Structure formats: C-alpha cells, structure tokens
Coordinates of C-alpha atoms in Angstrom, one line a residue:
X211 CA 0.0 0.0 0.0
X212 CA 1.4 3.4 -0.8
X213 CA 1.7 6.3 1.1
X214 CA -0.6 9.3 0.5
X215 CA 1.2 12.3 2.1
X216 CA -1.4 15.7 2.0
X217 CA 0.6 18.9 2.3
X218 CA -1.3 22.1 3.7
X219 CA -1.4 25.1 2.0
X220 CA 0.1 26.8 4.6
X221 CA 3.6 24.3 4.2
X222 CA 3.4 24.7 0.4
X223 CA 3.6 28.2 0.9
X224 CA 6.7 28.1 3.3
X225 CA 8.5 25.5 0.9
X226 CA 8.0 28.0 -2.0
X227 CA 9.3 30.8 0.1
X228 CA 12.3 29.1 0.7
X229 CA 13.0 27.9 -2.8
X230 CA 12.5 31.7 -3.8
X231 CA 15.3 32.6 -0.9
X232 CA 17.7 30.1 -2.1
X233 CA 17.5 31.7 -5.6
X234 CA 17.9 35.3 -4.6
X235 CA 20.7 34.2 -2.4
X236 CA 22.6 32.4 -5.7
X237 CA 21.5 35.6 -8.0
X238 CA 23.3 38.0 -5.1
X239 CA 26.4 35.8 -4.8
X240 CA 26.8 35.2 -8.6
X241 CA 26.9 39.2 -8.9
X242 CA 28.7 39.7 -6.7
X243 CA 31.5 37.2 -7.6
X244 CA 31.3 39.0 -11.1
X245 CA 31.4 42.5 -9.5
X246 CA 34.7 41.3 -7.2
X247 CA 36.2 39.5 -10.3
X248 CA 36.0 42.9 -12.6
X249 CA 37.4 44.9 -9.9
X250 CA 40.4 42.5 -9.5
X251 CA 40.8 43.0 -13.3
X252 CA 40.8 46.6 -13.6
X253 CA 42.8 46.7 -10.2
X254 CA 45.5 44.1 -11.9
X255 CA 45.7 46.1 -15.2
X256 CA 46.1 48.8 -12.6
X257 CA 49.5 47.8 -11.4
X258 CA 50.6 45.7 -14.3
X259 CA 50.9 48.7 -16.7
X260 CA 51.2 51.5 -13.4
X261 CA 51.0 54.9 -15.2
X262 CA 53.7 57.2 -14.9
X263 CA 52.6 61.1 -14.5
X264 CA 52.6 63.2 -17.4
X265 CA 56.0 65.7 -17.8
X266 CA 55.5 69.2 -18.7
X267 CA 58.0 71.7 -19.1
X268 CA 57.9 75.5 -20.3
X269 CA 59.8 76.4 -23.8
X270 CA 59.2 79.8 -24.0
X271 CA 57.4 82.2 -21.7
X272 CA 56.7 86.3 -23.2
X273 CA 55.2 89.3 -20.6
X274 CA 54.1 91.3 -23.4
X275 CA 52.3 93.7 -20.3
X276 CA 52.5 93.9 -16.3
X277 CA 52.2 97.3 -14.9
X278 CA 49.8 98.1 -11.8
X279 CA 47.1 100.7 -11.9
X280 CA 46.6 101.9 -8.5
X281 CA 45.0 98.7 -6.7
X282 CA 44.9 96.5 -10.1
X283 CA 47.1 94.7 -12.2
X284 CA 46.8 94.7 -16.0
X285 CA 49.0 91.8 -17.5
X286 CA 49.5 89.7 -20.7
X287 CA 51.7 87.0 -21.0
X288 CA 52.0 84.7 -24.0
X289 CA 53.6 81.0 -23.2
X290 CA 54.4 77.9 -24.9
X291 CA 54.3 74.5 -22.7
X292 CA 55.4 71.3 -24.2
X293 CA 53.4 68.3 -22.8
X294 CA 54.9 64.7 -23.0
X295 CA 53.1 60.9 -21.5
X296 CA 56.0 59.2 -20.7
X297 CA 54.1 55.7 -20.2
X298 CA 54.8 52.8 -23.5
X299 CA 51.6 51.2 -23.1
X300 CA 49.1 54.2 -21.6
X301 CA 47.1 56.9 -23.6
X302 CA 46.2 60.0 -21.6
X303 CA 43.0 61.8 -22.2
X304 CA 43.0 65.6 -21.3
X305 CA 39.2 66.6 -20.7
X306 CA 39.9 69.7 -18.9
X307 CA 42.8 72.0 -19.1
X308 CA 43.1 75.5 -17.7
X309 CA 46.2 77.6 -17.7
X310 CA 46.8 80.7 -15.7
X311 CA 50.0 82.8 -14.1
X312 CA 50.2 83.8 -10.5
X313 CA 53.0 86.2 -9.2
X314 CA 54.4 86.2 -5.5
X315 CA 51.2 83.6 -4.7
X316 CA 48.4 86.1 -6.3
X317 CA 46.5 84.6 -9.7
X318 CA 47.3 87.7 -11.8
X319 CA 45.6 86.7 -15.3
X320 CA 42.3 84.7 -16.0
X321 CA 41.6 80.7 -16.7
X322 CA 42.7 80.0 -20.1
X323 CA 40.8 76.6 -21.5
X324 CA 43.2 74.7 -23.8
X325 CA 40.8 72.7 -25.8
X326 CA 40.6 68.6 -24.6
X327 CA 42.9 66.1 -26.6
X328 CA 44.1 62.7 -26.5
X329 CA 47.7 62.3 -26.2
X330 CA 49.0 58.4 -27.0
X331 CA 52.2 56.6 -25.5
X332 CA 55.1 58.3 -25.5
X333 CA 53.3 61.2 -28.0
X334 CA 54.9 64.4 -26.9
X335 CA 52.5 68.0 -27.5
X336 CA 53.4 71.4 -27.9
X337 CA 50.3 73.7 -26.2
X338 CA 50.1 77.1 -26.4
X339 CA 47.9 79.6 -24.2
X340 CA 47.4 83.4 -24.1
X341 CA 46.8 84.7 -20.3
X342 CA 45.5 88.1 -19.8
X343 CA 44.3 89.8 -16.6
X344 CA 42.5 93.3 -16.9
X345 CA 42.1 95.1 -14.0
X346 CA 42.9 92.2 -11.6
X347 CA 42.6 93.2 -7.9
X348 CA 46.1 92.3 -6.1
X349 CA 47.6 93.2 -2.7
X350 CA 48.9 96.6 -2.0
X351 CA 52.4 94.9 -1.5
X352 CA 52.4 93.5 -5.2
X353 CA 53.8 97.2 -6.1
X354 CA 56.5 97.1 -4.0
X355 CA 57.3 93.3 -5.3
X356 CA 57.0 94.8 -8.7
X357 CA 60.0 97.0 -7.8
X358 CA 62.2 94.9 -5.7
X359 CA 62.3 92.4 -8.9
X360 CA 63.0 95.4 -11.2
X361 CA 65.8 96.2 -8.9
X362 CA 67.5 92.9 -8.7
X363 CA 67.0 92.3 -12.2
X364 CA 64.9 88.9 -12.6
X365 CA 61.5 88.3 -12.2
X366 CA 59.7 85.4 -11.1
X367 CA 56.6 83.6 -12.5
X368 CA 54.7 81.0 -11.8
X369 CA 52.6 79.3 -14.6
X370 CA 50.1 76.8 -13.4
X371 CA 47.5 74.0 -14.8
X372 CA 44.6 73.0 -13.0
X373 CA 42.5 70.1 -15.1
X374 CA 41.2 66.4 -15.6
X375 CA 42.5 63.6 -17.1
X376 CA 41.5 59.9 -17.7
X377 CA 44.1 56.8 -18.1
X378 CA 43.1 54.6 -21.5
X379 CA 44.9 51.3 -21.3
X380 CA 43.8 48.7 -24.3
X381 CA 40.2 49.3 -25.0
X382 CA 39.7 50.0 -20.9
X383 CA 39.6 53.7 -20.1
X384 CA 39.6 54.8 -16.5
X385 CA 37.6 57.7 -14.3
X386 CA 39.0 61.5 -14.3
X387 CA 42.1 62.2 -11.7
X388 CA 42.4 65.6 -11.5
X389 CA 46.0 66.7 -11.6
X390 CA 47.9 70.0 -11.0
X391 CA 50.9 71.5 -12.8
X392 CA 53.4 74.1 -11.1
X393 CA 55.6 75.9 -13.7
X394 CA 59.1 78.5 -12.6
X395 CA 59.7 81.0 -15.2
X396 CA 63.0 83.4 -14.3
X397 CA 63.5 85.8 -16.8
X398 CA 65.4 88.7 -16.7
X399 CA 64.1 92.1 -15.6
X400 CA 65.5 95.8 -14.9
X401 CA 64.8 98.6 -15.6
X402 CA 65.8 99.4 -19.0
X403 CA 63.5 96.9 -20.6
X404 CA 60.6 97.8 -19.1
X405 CA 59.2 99.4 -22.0
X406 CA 59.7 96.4 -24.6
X407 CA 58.0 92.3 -23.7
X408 CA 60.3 90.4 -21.3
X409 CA 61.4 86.9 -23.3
X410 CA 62.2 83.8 -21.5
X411 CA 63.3 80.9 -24.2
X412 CA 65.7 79.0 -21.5
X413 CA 62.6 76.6 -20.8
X414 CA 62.0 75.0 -17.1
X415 CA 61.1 71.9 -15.5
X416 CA 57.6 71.7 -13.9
X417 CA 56.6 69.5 -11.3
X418 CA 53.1 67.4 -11.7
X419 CA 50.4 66.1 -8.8
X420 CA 47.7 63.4 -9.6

C-alpha cells in the first residue's frame, strides 16, 4: 500500500518561500563574484601597466604687459608648454585643461581653456595659451614686489594648470584624476626693458600632482 502524504497550504507556501530565498541568495552571490572579479581586473591592469605622471616643461614664456594701476594689475603674457606621456603602453585623455600665471602667490591673469585632446604613448604636444588679466585686484604689496624684482634684475613667474585627465589602457579607459601642474619661469628684468615684452626661451622643468 502506498503512502498518501497531503501537504497544507500553509507548508506549500513556506517551501515555495524558501525555494524563492535560495535563488535570490545564488542571483546576489553570482553578482557579486562577477562584481569582485572585474574589480580585481581593472585593479590588476592597474599595477601591471602603473601609469607614470605626465612631464611638462615651459619652452618659452613672453610678458608682453605687467604694470599696476593703482589697486589693479593689468598683464599679458603669452607662453608655450610642451606636454609629454611618458608611459609605453598608456594613452592619456585631457578633458579639462586651464592655464593661468600667478605672481608672489596672487592669480594675476584669468583661466585660459586649452581645448581637450588625447595624447597616445610616448606622444609628446606642444600647447600654447594666451593669459591676460584686466584690472585684476592684487595686494597693495604687489607694487613694491613689482620693484624689488626690477631692482634685482629677474623676475619670477609662476605658470600653473589645473584640469582632468582619464588613463586609457587597451580598449579599458579609467575615471577623471584631476592633476595639477606648477611651472618656474625666471627671466630677466630691470629697468631698462621695461618698456619692450620680457622673453624667456631658456625653458623650465615643472613639477606634476595626480
């Protein structure tokens, strides 16, 4: 004689609801395996290939104006930066790229957009930016700086980059860093060429944060 076993619905209902726990449970983990195995990926292509920062340097930097008018400083300065990825197997994508000068730690000239551009391994780029500041409020000291650097005969300049940049290894392209560049022109500077643009072709190093 065989065995008639009569389920309630109440125990058919409890089976079901574990059956439909078990699968969310294998859905969750096989995500989250995938999840963990393409961060393991990107995080191995990572520090397989390692990028190096990108190298700038200055090639020629020209004051074609600096002069105070009482509080304000008008200025124009004209400057060539040469732009190099140093990495063999990384491309370097520059979505945002804004050049300005700052004197004796004051910005003295606007944000000047260089437009975006890929730059491929080892590809070195030659960027050039116009910076003008009209009627730019500076300290009261910034005079006296003025004078002191006429007097000792150089003047220093800093150019600097703000911007964003994304890593493109392969087919594989990563989120934006932002990065920073810090540029030192010395030029010469007294007073018998103040009236003609001050020309700095010697070229400087620059130093890069990520």
């Amino acid at each position: 004689m065989s065995k008639i076993t009569v389920e309630s619905p109440k125990h058919c209902a409890e089976k079901q609801a574990v059956r439909i726990e078990r699968n969310y449970k294998k859905l969750f983990f096989a995500f989250s395996a995938f999840f963990t195995s393409l961060l393991l990926f990107i995080l191995l292509i990572y520090f397989i290939v390692h990028p190096s920062k990108p190298q700038f340097s200055l090639t020629e930097v020209d004051i074609y104006q600096l002069n105070l008018s009482g509080p304000k400083l008008n200025s124009s300065i004209q400057l060539t930066l040469l732009s190099k990825n140093p990495n063999q197997k990384v491309g370097i994508y520059y979505d945002e790229f804004q050049v300005y000068a700052t004197y004796k730690g004051q910005q003295i000239t606007g944000d000047t957009p260089v437009p975006p551009f890929y730059q491929s391994n080892e590809e070195s780029n030659l960027l050039s930016a116009s910076l003008v500041g009209n009627g730019v409020p500076v300290a009261p000291s910034i005079g006296y700086e003025v004078g002191r650097d006429q007097s000792a005969g150089r003047l220093v300049l800093n150019l600097k980059v703000n911007g964003k940049l994304r890593w493109k290894v392969g087919t594989w392209v990563s989120g934006h860093y932002r990065f920073n560049v810090n540029c030192v022109s010395v030029m010469a500077f007294g007073p018998s060429m103040a009236s003609g643009p001050l020309i700095s072709n010697q070229g400087a190093h620059c130093s890069t944060t990520i």
